[in-house]
Amino acid sequence: LGTGRIPESIIFDFDGTLVDSEKITFQLATPIISRYIGRELTMEELNTIKGKVWKSAFKKWLPEGHEKLYQEIVDNWKAVNPALPLYPDIREMLEILHKNGISMAIVSSRERSLISKDLERLSIERFFEFVVGQEDTEYHKPDPEPLLKASDLLKVEKNSCIYIGDQVSDIIASRAAGMIAGGAFWGEGIQSILMEANPDYLFSKPNEVAQQLFGQNMPEAE
């Protein structure tokens, strides 16, 4: 693994990569989905929407009512306002990358407005120059459009960016965008599945990001 290229910028996926959100997301969403489609979803079916824009993914289950279903899930999410935790050592990883002058951004299939609230609550918004969310592009991962928008906003050549995510769709989007592809399996990512997508880098822990990309050690988490 590895490309020999040292990236100027790092773009991160959000859910399942920086924040441990998948479990609480499914806990809140599955009862609503089941009520709309009239049955319980299998875990295999739920896994097919990971890393996807849910409004679009719901079309296969509810062609006529998918937008109403999605909006009810969003409204419920805002009402509950769950406190999503960072994965261990994420804050320390971001701190050392920031101190070393690495520009960072987030590209996510979730709504930008919701992510911005989480970044503020977690006090990590200062590390990121911007967020590209689902409302910011017509097409979404695995299409490269969100990543290309991010590289334009960063004013960095696309081949000088690495995108780090936990799903195969993240690797595919990275390749399509001409970026360095990084797979993270400290959270929702599964090593064997990510390896099949042939990423340039695989990270089992957040501290490996700085170590593998820049040869710098991550300080111990306090």
Coordinates of N, CA and C in Angstrom, one line a residue:
L1 N 0.8 -1.2 0.0 CA 0.0 0.0 0.0 C 0.9 1.2 0.0
G2 N 0.2 2.4 -0.4 CA 1.0 3.6 -0.5 C 1.3 4.0 -1.9
T3 N 1.4 5.3 -2.2 CA 1.6 5.8 -3.5 C 2.9 6.5 -3.7
G4 N 3.5 6.8 -2.6 CA 4.7 7.7 -2.7 C 4.4 9.1 -2.8
R5 N 3.1 9.5 -3.0 CA 2.7 10.9 -3.0 C 2.3 11.3 -1.6
I6 N 2.8 12.5 -1.2 CA 2.5 13.1 0.1 C 1.4 14.1 -0.2
P7 N 0.2 13.9 0.4 CA -0.9 14.8 0.1 C -0.7 16.1 0.8
E8 N -1.3 17.2 0.1 CA -1.3 18.5 0.7 C -2.5 18.7 1.6
S9 N -3.6 18.0 1.2 CA -4.8 18.1 1.9 C -5.5 16.8 2.2
I10 N -6.2 16.7 3.3 CA -6.9 15.5 3.7 C -8.4 15.8 3.7
I11 N -9.2 15.0 3.0 CA -10.7 15.2 3.1 C -11.2 13.9 3.8
F12 N -12.0 14.1 4.8 CA -12.6 13.0 5.6 C -14.0 12.8 5.3
D13 N -14.5 11.6 5.3 CA -15.9 11.2 5.4 C -16.2 11.5 6.9
F14 N -17.5 11.6 7.2 CA -17.9 11.9 8.6 C -18.4 10.8 9.4
D15 N -19.6 10.3 9.0 CA -20.3 9.2 9.8 C -19.5 7.9 9.5
G16 N -19.2 7.2 10.6 CA -18.5 6.0 10.6 C -17.0 6.1 10.4
T17 N -16.5 7.4 10.2 CA -15.1 7.6 10.1 C -14.6 8.5 11.2
L18 N -15.2 9.7 11.4 CA -14.9 10.6 12.5 C -15.8 10.4 13.7
V19 N -17.1 10.2 13.4 CA -18.0 10.0 14.6 C -18.7 8.7 14.5
D20 N -18.9 8.1 15.7 CA -19.5 6.8 15.9 C -21.0 7.0 15.8
S21 N -21.6 7.1 14.6 CA -23.0 7.5 14.5 C -23.9 6.4 14.0
E22 N -23.3 5.3 13.4 CA -24.2 4.4 12.7 C -25.2 3.7 13.6
K23 N -24.8 3.3 14.8 CA -25.7 2.6 15.6 C -26.9 3.4 16.0
I24 N -26.7 4.6 16.5 CA -27.7 5.5 16.9 C -28.6 5.9 15.7
T25 N -28.0 6.1 14.5 CA -28.7 6.5 13.3 C -29.7 5.4 13.0
F26 N -29.3 4.1 13.0 CA -30.2 3.0 12.7 C -31.3 2.8 13.8
Q27 N -30.9 3.1 15.0 CA -31.9 2.9 16.1 C -33.0 3.9 15.9
L28 N -32.7 5.1 15.5 CA -33.7 6.1 15.3 C -34.5 6.0 14.0
A29 N -33.8 5.5 13.0 CA -34.4 5.4 11.7 C -35.2 4.2 11.4
T30 N -34.8 3.0 11.9 CA -35.4 1.8 11.4 C -36.9 1.7 11.8
P31 N -37.3 2.1 13.0 CA -38.7 2.0 13.3 C -39.6 2.9 12.3
I32 N -39.1 4.0 11.9 CA -39.8 4.9 11.0 C -39.8 4.2 9.6
I33 N -38.7 3.7 9.2 CA -38.6 3.0 7.9 C -39.6 1.8 7.8
S34 N -39.6 1.0 8.9 CA -40.5 -0.2 9.0 C -41.9 0.2 8.9
R35 N -42.3 1.3 9.6 CA -43.7 1.8 9.6 C -44.1 2.2 8.2
Y36 N -43.2 2.8 7.4 CA -43.6 3.2 6.1 C -43.7 2.1 5.1
I37 N -42.8 1.1 5.2 CA -42.8 0.0 4.2 C -43.5 -1.2 4.6
G38 N -44.0 -1.2 5.9 CA -44.8 -2.3 6.4 C -44.1 -3.6 6.8
R39 N -42.8 -3.5 7.0 CA -42.1 -4.7 7.5 C -40.8 -4.2 8.0
E40 N -40.1 -5.1 8.8 CA -38.8 -4.8 9.3 C -37.7 -5.1 8.2
L41 N -36.7 -4.2 8.2 CA -35.6 -4.4 7.3 C -34.6 -5.4 7.8
T42 N -34.0 -6.1 7.0 CA -32.9 -7.0 7.4 C -31.6 -6.1 7.5
M43 N -30.7 -6.6 8.3 CA -29.4 -5.9 8.5 C -28.7 -5.8 7.1
E44 N -28.8 -6.8 6.3 CA -28.2 -6.7 5.0 C -28.8 -5.6 4.1
E45 N -30.1 -5.4 4.2 CA -30.8 -4.3 3.6 C -30.3 -2.9 4.1
L46 N -30.2 -2.9 5.4 CA -29.7 -1.6 6.0 C -28.3 -1.3 5.6
N47 N -27.5 -2.3 5.5 CA -26.1 -2.1 5.1 C -26.0 -1.5 3.7
T48 N -27.0 -1.8 2.9 CA -26.9 -1.2 1.5 C -27.0 0.3 1.4
I49 N -27.5 0.9 2.5 CA -27.7 2.3 2.5 C -26.6 3.1 3.2
K50 N -25.6 2.3 3.8 CA -24.5 3.0 4.5 C -23.7 3.8 3.5
G51 N -23.4 5.0 3.9 CA -22.6 5.8 3.0 C -23.3 6.4 1.8
K52 N -24.6 6.2 1.7 CA -25.4 6.7 0.6 C -26.3 7.8 1.1
V53 N -26.8 8.6 0.1 CA -27.8 9.6 0.4 C -29.1 8.9 0.6
W54 N -29.6 9.0 1.9 CA -30.8 8.1 2.2 C -32.0 8.5 1.4
K55 N -32.2 9.7 1.1 CA -33.4 10.1 0.3 C -33.5 9.4 -1.0
S56 N -32.3 9.2 -1.6 CA -32.3 8.5 -2.9 C -32.3 7.0 -2.7
A57 N -31.7 6.5 -1.6 CA -31.6 5.1 -1.4 C -33.0 4.5 -1.0
F58 N -33.9 5.3 -0.4 CA -35.2 4.9 0.0 C -36.1 4.6 -1.2
K59 N -35.7 5.1 -2.4 CA -36.6 5.0 -3.6 C -36.9 3.5 -3.9
K60 N -35.9 2.7 -3.6 CA -36.2 1.3 -4.0 C -37.2 0.6 -3.1
W61 N -37.4 1.1 -1.9 CA -38.4 0.6 -1.0 C -39.7 1.3 -1.0
L62 N -39.6 2.6 -1.4 CA -40.8 3.4 -1.4 C -40.8 4.4 -2.5
P63 N -41.0 4.0 -3.7 CA -40.9 4.9 -4.9 C -41.7 6.2 -4.8
E64 N -42.9 6.2 -4.2 CA -43.7 7.4 -4.1 C -43.5 8.2 -2.9
G65 N -43.1 7.6 -1.8 CA -43.1 8.3 -0.5 C -41.8 8.4 0.1
H66 N -40.7 8.2 -0.7 CA -39.3 8.2 -0.1 C -38.9 9.6 0.5
E67 N -39.4 10.7 -0.1 CA -39.0 12.0 0.4 C -39.7 12.3 1.7
K68 N -41.0 11.9 1.8 CA -41.7 12.1 3.1 C -41.1 11.3 4.2
L69 N -40.7 10.0 3.9 CA -40.0 9.2 4.8 C -38.7 9.8 5.3
Y70 N -37.9 10.3 4.4 CA -36.6 10.9 4.7 C -36.8 12.1 5.6
Q71 N -37.8 12.9 5.3 CA -38.0 14.1 6.1 C -38.4 13.8 7.5
E72 N -39.2 12.8 7.7 CA -39.6 12.4 9.0 C -38.4 11.9 9.8
I73 N -37.5 11.2 9.2 CA -36.3 10.7 9.9 C -35.5 11.9 10.3
V74 N -35.3 12.9 9.4 CA -34.5 14.1 9.7 C -35.2 14.9 10.8
D75 N -36.5 15.1 10.8 CA -37.2 15.8 11.8 C -37.0 15.1 13.2
N76 N -37.1 13.8 13.2 CA -36.9 13.0 14.4 C -35.5 13.1 14.9
W77 N -34.5 13.1 14.0 CA -33.1 13.3 14.4 C -32.9 14.6 15.1
K78 N -33.5 15.7 14.5 CA -33.3 17.0 15.0 C -34.0 17.1 16.4
A79 N -35.2 16.4 16.6 CA -35.9 16.5 17.8 C -35.1 15.8 18.9
V80 N -34.5 14.6 18.6 CA -33.7 13.8 19.6 C -32.4 14.5 19.8
N81 N -31.8 15.0 18.7 CA -30.5 15.7 18.8 C -29.4 14.9 19.5
P82 N -29.2 13.7 19.0 CA -28.3 12.8 19.7 C -26.8 13.3 19.8
A83 N -26.2 13.0 20.9 CA -24.8 13.5 21.1 C -23.9 12.4 20.5
L84 N -23.5 12.6 19.3 CA -22.6 11.6 18.6 C -21.2 11.7 19.2
P85 N -20.6 10.6 19.5 CA -19.2 10.7 20.0 C -18.2 10.5 18.9
L86 N -17.0 11.2 19.1 CA -15.9 11.0 18.2 C -15.3 9.6 18.5
Y87 N -14.8 8.9 17.5 CA -14.0 7.7 17.8 C -12.8 8.0 18.6
P88 N -12.2 7.1 19.4 CA -11.1 7.4 20.2 C -9.9 7.9 19.3
D89 N -9.2 8.9 19.8 CA -8.0 9.5 19.2 C -8.2 10.3 18.0
I90 N -9.5 10.5 17.6 CA -9.8 11.4 16.4 C -9.3 12.8 16.7
R91 N -9.7 13.3 17.9 CA -9.3 14.7 18.2 C -7.8 14.9 18.1
E92 N -7.1 14.0 18.7 CA -5.6 14.0 18.7 C -5.0 14.0 17.3
M93 N -5.6 13.1 16.4 CA -5.2 13.0 15.0 C -5.4 14.4 14.3
L94 N -6.6 15.0 14.5 CA -6.9 16.2 13.9 C -5.9 17.3 14.4
E95 N -5.6 17.3 15.6 CA -4.8 18.3 16.2 C -3.4 18.3 15.6
I96 N -2.8 17.1 15.5 CA -1.4 17.1 15.0 C -1.4 17.4 13.5
L97 N -2.4 17.0 12.7 CA -2.5 17.3 11.3 C -2.6 18.8 11.1
H98 N -3.4 19.4 12.0 CA -3.6 20.9 11.9 C -2.4 21.6 12.3
K99 N -1.7 21.2 13.3 CA -0.4 21.8 13.7 C 0.6 21.7 12.7
N100 N 0.6 20.7 11.8 CA 1.6 20.5 10.8 C 1.1 21.2 9.4
G101 N 0.1 22.0 9.5 CA -0.3 22.8 8.3 C -1.0 22.0 7.3
I102 N -1.6 20.9 7.6 CA -2.4 20.1 6.6 C -3.8 20.7 6.6
S103 N -4.2 21.1 5.4 CA -5.6 21.6 5.3 C -6.6 20.4 5.2
M104 N -7.7 20.6 5.8 CA -8.7 19.5 5.9 C -10.1 20.0 5.7
A105 N -10.9 19.0 5.2 CA -12.3 19.3 4.9 C -13.1 18.0 5.1
I106 N -14.4 18.1 5.0 CA -15.3 17.0 5.2 C -16.2 16.9 3.9
V107 N -16.3 15.7 3.4 CA -17.3 15.4 2.4 C -18.2 14.2 2.9
S108 N -19.5 14.5 3.0 CA -20.4 13.5 3.6 C -21.7 13.4 2.8
S109 N -22.3 12.3 2.9 CA -23.6 12.1 2.3 C -24.7 12.6 3.1
R110 N -24.4 13.1 4.3 CA -25.4 13.7 5.2 C -25.5 15.2 5.0
E111 N -26.6 15.7 5.5 CA -26.8 17.2 5.3 C -25.7 18.0 6.0
R112 N -25.2 19.0 5.2 CA -24.2 19.8 5.8 C -24.6 20.5 7.1
S113 N -25.9 21.0 7.1 CA -26.4 21.7 8.3 C -26.3 20.9 9.5
L114 N -26.6 19.6 9.4 CA -26.5 18.7 10.6 C -25.1 18.4 11.0
I115 N -24.2 18.3 10.0 CA -22.8 18.0 10.4 C -22.2 19.2 11.0
S116 N -22.5 20.4 10.6 CA -22.0 21.6 11.2 C -22.3 21.7 12.6
K117 N -23.6 21.3 13.0 CA -24.0 21.3 14.4 C -23.1 20.4 15.2
D118 N -22.9 19.2 14.7 CA -22.0 18.2 15.4 C -20.6 18.7 15.5
L119 N -20.1 19.3 14.5 CA -18.7 19.8 14.6 C -18.6 20.9 15.7
E120 N -19.6 21.7 15.8 CA -19.6 22.8 16.8 C -19.7 22.2 18.2
R121 N -20.6 21.2 18.3 CA -20.8 20.6 19.6 C -19.6 19.9 20.1
L122 N -18.9 19.2 19.2 CA -17.7 18.5 19.5 C -16.4 19.4 19.6
S123 N -16.6 20.6 19.3 CA -15.5 21.6 19.3 C -14.3 21.2 18.4
I124 N -14.7 20.7 17.2 CA -13.6 20.4 16.2 C -13.8 21.1 14.9
E125 N -14.7 22.1 14.9 CA -15.0 22.8 13.6 C -13.8 23.6 13.1
R126 N -12.9 24.0 14.1 CA -11.7 24.8 13.7 C -10.7 24.1 12.8
F127 N -10.8 22.7 12.8 CA -9.9 21.9 12.1 C -10.2 21.9 10.6
F128 N -11.4 22.2 10.2 CA -11.9 22.0 8.9 C -12.2 23.3 8.2
E129 N -11.8 23.4 6.9 CA -12.0 24.6 6.2 C -13.5 24.7 5.7
F130 N -14.1 23.6 5.5 CA -15.5 23.6 5.1 C -16.0 22.2 5.1
V131 N -17.3 22.1 4.9 CA -18.0 20.8 4.8 C -18.8 20.8 3.5
V132 N -18.7 19.7 2.7 CA -19.5 19.5 1.5 C -20.5 18.4 1.9
G133 N -21.8 18.8 1.9 CA -22.8 17.8 2.3 C -23.7 17.5 1.1
Q134 N -24.8 16.7 1.4 CA -25.6 16.2 0.3 C -26.3 17.3 -0.5
E135 N -26.6 18.4 0.2 CA -27.3 19.5 -0.5 C -26.4 20.3 -1.4
D136 N -25.1 20.0 -1.4 CA -24.1 20.9 -2.1 C -23.8 20.4 -3.5
T137 N -24.2 19.2 -3.9 CA -23.9 18.7 -5.2 C -25.1 17.9 -5.8
E138 N -25.2 17.8 -7.1 CA -26.3 17.1 -7.7 C -26.1 15.6 -7.6
Y139 N -24.8 15.2 -7.7 CA -24.5 13.7 -7.6 C -23.7 13.5 -6.4
H140 N -23.8 12.3 -5.9 CA -23.2 11.9 -4.6 C -22.3 10.6 -4.7
K141 N -21.5 10.4 -3.7 CA -20.7 9.2 -3.7 C -21.5 8.0 -4.0
P142 N -20.9 7.1 -4.8 CA -19.6 7.0 -5.3 C -19.2 7.9 -6.5
D143 N -20.1 8.7 -7.0 CA -19.8 9.7 -8.0 C -18.7 10.7 -7.4
P144 N -17.8 11.1 -8.2 CA -16.7 11.9 -7.7 C -17.1 13.4 -7.5
E145 N -18.3 13.8 -7.9 CA -18.6 15.3 -7.9 C -18.3 15.9 -6.5
P146 N -18.8 15.3 -5.4 CA -18.5 16.0 -4.1 C -17.0 16.2 -3.8
L147 N -16.2 15.2 -4.1 CA -14.8 15.3 -3.9 C -14.1 16.3 -4.7
L148 N -14.6 16.4 -6.0 CA -14.0 17.4 -6.9 C -14.4 18.8 -6.5
K149 N -15.6 19.0 -5.9 CA -16.0 20.3 -5.4 C -15.1 20.6 -4.2
A150 N -14.8 19.6 -3.4 CA -13.9 19.9 -2.2 C -12.5 20.3 -2.6
S151 N -11.9 19.6 -3.6 CA -10.6 20.0 -4.0 C -10.6 21.4 -4.6
D152 N -11.7 21.8 -5.3 CA -11.8 23.1 -5.9 C -11.8 24.2 -4.8
L153 N -12.6 23.9 -3.7 CA -12.7 24.8 -2.6 C -11.4 24.9 -1.8
L154 N -10.7 23.8 -1.7 CA -9.4 23.8 -1.0 C -8.3 24.5 -1.9
K155 N -8.6 24.6 -3.2 CA -7.6 25.2 -4.1 C -6.4 24.3 -4.2
V156 N -6.6 23.0 -4.2 CA -5.5 22.1 -4.2 C -5.8 21.1 -5.4
E157 N -4.8 20.7 -6.1 CA -4.9 19.8 -7.2 C -5.5 18.5 -6.6
K158 N -6.4 17.9 -7.4 CA -7.1 16.7 -6.9 C -6.1 15.5 -6.6
N159 N -5.1 15.4 -7.4 CA -4.1 14.3 -7.1 C -3.2 14.6 -5.9
S160 N -3.4 15.8 -5.3 CA -2.7 16.1 -4.0 C -3.6 16.0 -2.8
C161 N -4.8 15.4 -3.0 CA -5.7 15.2 -1.9 C -5.9 13.7 -1.6
I162 N -6.1 13.4 -0.4 CA -6.5 12.0 0.0 C -7.8 12.1 0.6
Y163 N -8.7 11.2 0.2 CA -10.0 11.1 0.8 C -10.0 9.8 1.7
I164 N -10.4 10.0 2.9 CA -10.4 8.9 3.9 C -11.8 8.6 4.3
G165 N -12.3 7.4 4.1 CA -13.6 7.0 4.5 C -13.7 5.5 4.9
D166 N -14.9 5.1 5.3 CA -15.0 3.7 5.9 C -15.7 2.8 5.0
Q167 N -16.2 3.3 3.8 CA -17.0 2.4 2.9 C -16.3 2.3 1.6
V168 N -16.7 1.2 0.9 CA -16.2 1.0 -0.5 C -16.5 2.1 -1.4
S169 N -17.7 2.7 -1.2 CA -18.2 3.8 -2.0 C -17.2 5.0 -1.9
D170 N -16.6 5.1 -0.7 CA -15.6 6.2 -0.5 C -14.3 6.0 -1.4
I171 N -13.9 4.7 -1.4 CA -12.7 4.3 -2.2 C -13.0 4.5 -3.7
I172 N -14.2 4.1 -4.1 CA -14.6 4.3 -5.5 C -14.6 5.8 -5.9
A173 N -15.2 6.6 -5.0 CA -15.3 8.0 -5.3 C -13.9 8.6 -5.4
S174 N -13.0 8.2 -4.5 CA -11.6 8.7 -4.5 C -11.0 8.4 -5.9
R175 N -11.1 7.2 -6.3 CA -10.5 6.8 -7.6 C -11.1 7.6 -8.7
A176 N -12.4 7.7 -8.7 CA -13.0 8.4 -9.8 C -12.6 9.9 -9.9
A177 N -12.3 10.4 -8.7 CA -11.9 11.9 -8.6 C -10.4 12.1 -8.9
G178 N -9.7 11.0 -9.0 CA -8.2 11.1 -9.2 C -7.5 11.4 -8.0
M179 N -8.1 11.1 -6.8 CA -7.4 11.4 -5.5 C -6.8 10.1 -5.0
I180 N -5.9 10.3 -4.0 CA -5.4 9.2 -3.2 C -6.5 8.6 -2.4
A181 N -6.7 7.3 -2.3 CA -7.8 6.7 -1.7 C -7.3 6.0 -0.3
G182 N -8.0 6.5 0.7 CA -7.7 5.9 2.1 C -8.9 5.3 2.7
G183 N -8.7 4.0 3.2 CA -9.7 3.3 3.9 C -9.5 3.3 5.4
A184 N -10.5 3.6 6.2 CA -10.4 3.6 7.6 C -11.2 2.5 8.2
F185 N -10.6 1.6 9.0 CA -11.4 0.6 9.6 C -11.3 0.6 11.2
W186 N -11.1 1.8 11.7 CA -11.2 1.9 13.2 C -12.6 2.1 13.6
G187 N -13.5 2.3 12.7 CA -14.9 2.5 13.1 C -15.8 1.5 12.4
E188 N -16.6 2.0 11.4 CA -17.6 1.1 10.7 C -16.9 0.3 9.6
G189 N -15.8 0.8 9.1 CA -15.1 0.1 8.0 C -14.7 -1.3 8.4
I190 N -14.7 -2.2 7.4 CA -14.3 -3.6 7.6 C -13.1 -3.8 6.7
Q191 N -12.0 -4.3 7.3 CA -10.7 -4.3 6.6 C -10.8 -5.2 5.4
S192 N -11.3 -6.4 5.4 CA -11.3 -7.3 4.3 C -12.1 -6.7 3.1
I193 N -13.2 -6.0 3.4 CA -14.1 -5.4 2.4 C -13.4 -4.2 1.8
L194 N -12.8 -3.4 2.6 CA -12.0 -2.2 2.1 C -10.8 -2.7 1.2
M195 N -10.2 -3.7 1.6 CA -9.0 -4.2 0.8 C -9.4 -4.6 -0.6
E196 N -10.6 -5.2 -0.7 CA -11.1 -5.6 -2.0 C -11.2 -4.4 -3.0
A197 N -11.4 -3.2 -2.4 CA -11.6 -2.0 -3.2 C -10.2 -1.4 -3.6
N198 N -9.1 -2.0 -3.1 CA -7.8 -1.6 -3.5 C -7.5 -0.2 -3.2
P199 N -7.6 0.2 -1.9 CA -7.2 1.6 -1.5 C -5.7 1.8 -1.6
D200 N -5.2 3.0 -1.6 CA -3.8 3.3 -1.6 C -3.3 3.1 -0.2
Y201 N -4.1 3.5 0.8 CA -3.8 3.4 2.2 C -4.9 2.7 3.0
L202 N -4.5 2.0 4.0 CA -5.5 1.4 5.0 C -5.0 1.8 6.4
F203 N -6.0 2.3 7.2 CA -5.7 2.8 8.5 C -6.5 2.1 9.5
S204 N -5.8 1.4 10.5 CA -6.6 0.7 11.5 C -6.8 1.5 12.7
K205 N -6.0 2.6 12.9 CA -6.2 3.5 14.0 C -6.0 4.9 13.5
P206 N -6.6 5.9 14.1 CA -6.4 7.3 13.7 C -4.9 7.7 13.7
N207 N -4.1 7.3 14.6 CA -2.7 7.7 14.7 C -1.9 7.2 13.5
E208 N -2.4 6.2 12.8 CA -1.7 5.8 11.6 C -1.8 6.7 10.4
V209 N -2.7 7.6 10.4 CA -2.9 8.6 9.3 C -1.6 9.4 9.2
A210 N -1.2 10.1 10.3 CA 0.0 10.9 10.3 C 1.2 10.1 10.1
Q211 N 1.3 8.9 10.7 CA 2.4 8.0 10.6 C 2.7 7.6 9.2
Q212 N 1.6 7.1 8.5 CA 1.8 6.5 7.2 C 2.0 7.6 6.1
L213 N 1.2 8.7 6.3 CA 1.3 9.8 5.2 C 2.5 10.7 5.4
F214 N 2.9 11.0 6.6 CA 3.9 12.0 6.8 C 5.1 11.5 7.7
G215 N 5.0 10.3 8.2 CA 6.1 9.8 9.0 C 6.2 10.4 10.4
Q216 N 5.0 10.9 10.9 CA 5.0 11.6 12.2 C 4.2 10.8 13.2
N217 N 4.7 10.8 14.4 CA 4.0 10.0 15.4 C 2.9 10.8 16.1
M218 N 1.8 10.1 16.4 CA 0.7 10.8 17.0 C 0.9 10.8 18.5
P219 N 0.7 11.9 19.2 CA 0.9 11.9 20.7 C -0.2 11.0 21.3
E220 N 0.1 10.5 22.5 CA -0.8 9.7 23.2 C -2.1 10.5 23.5
A221 N -3.2 9.9 23.5 CA -4.5 10.5 23.8 C -4.5 10.8 25.3
E222 N -4.9 12.0 25.7 CA -5.0 12.4 27.1 C -6.2 11.8 27.7

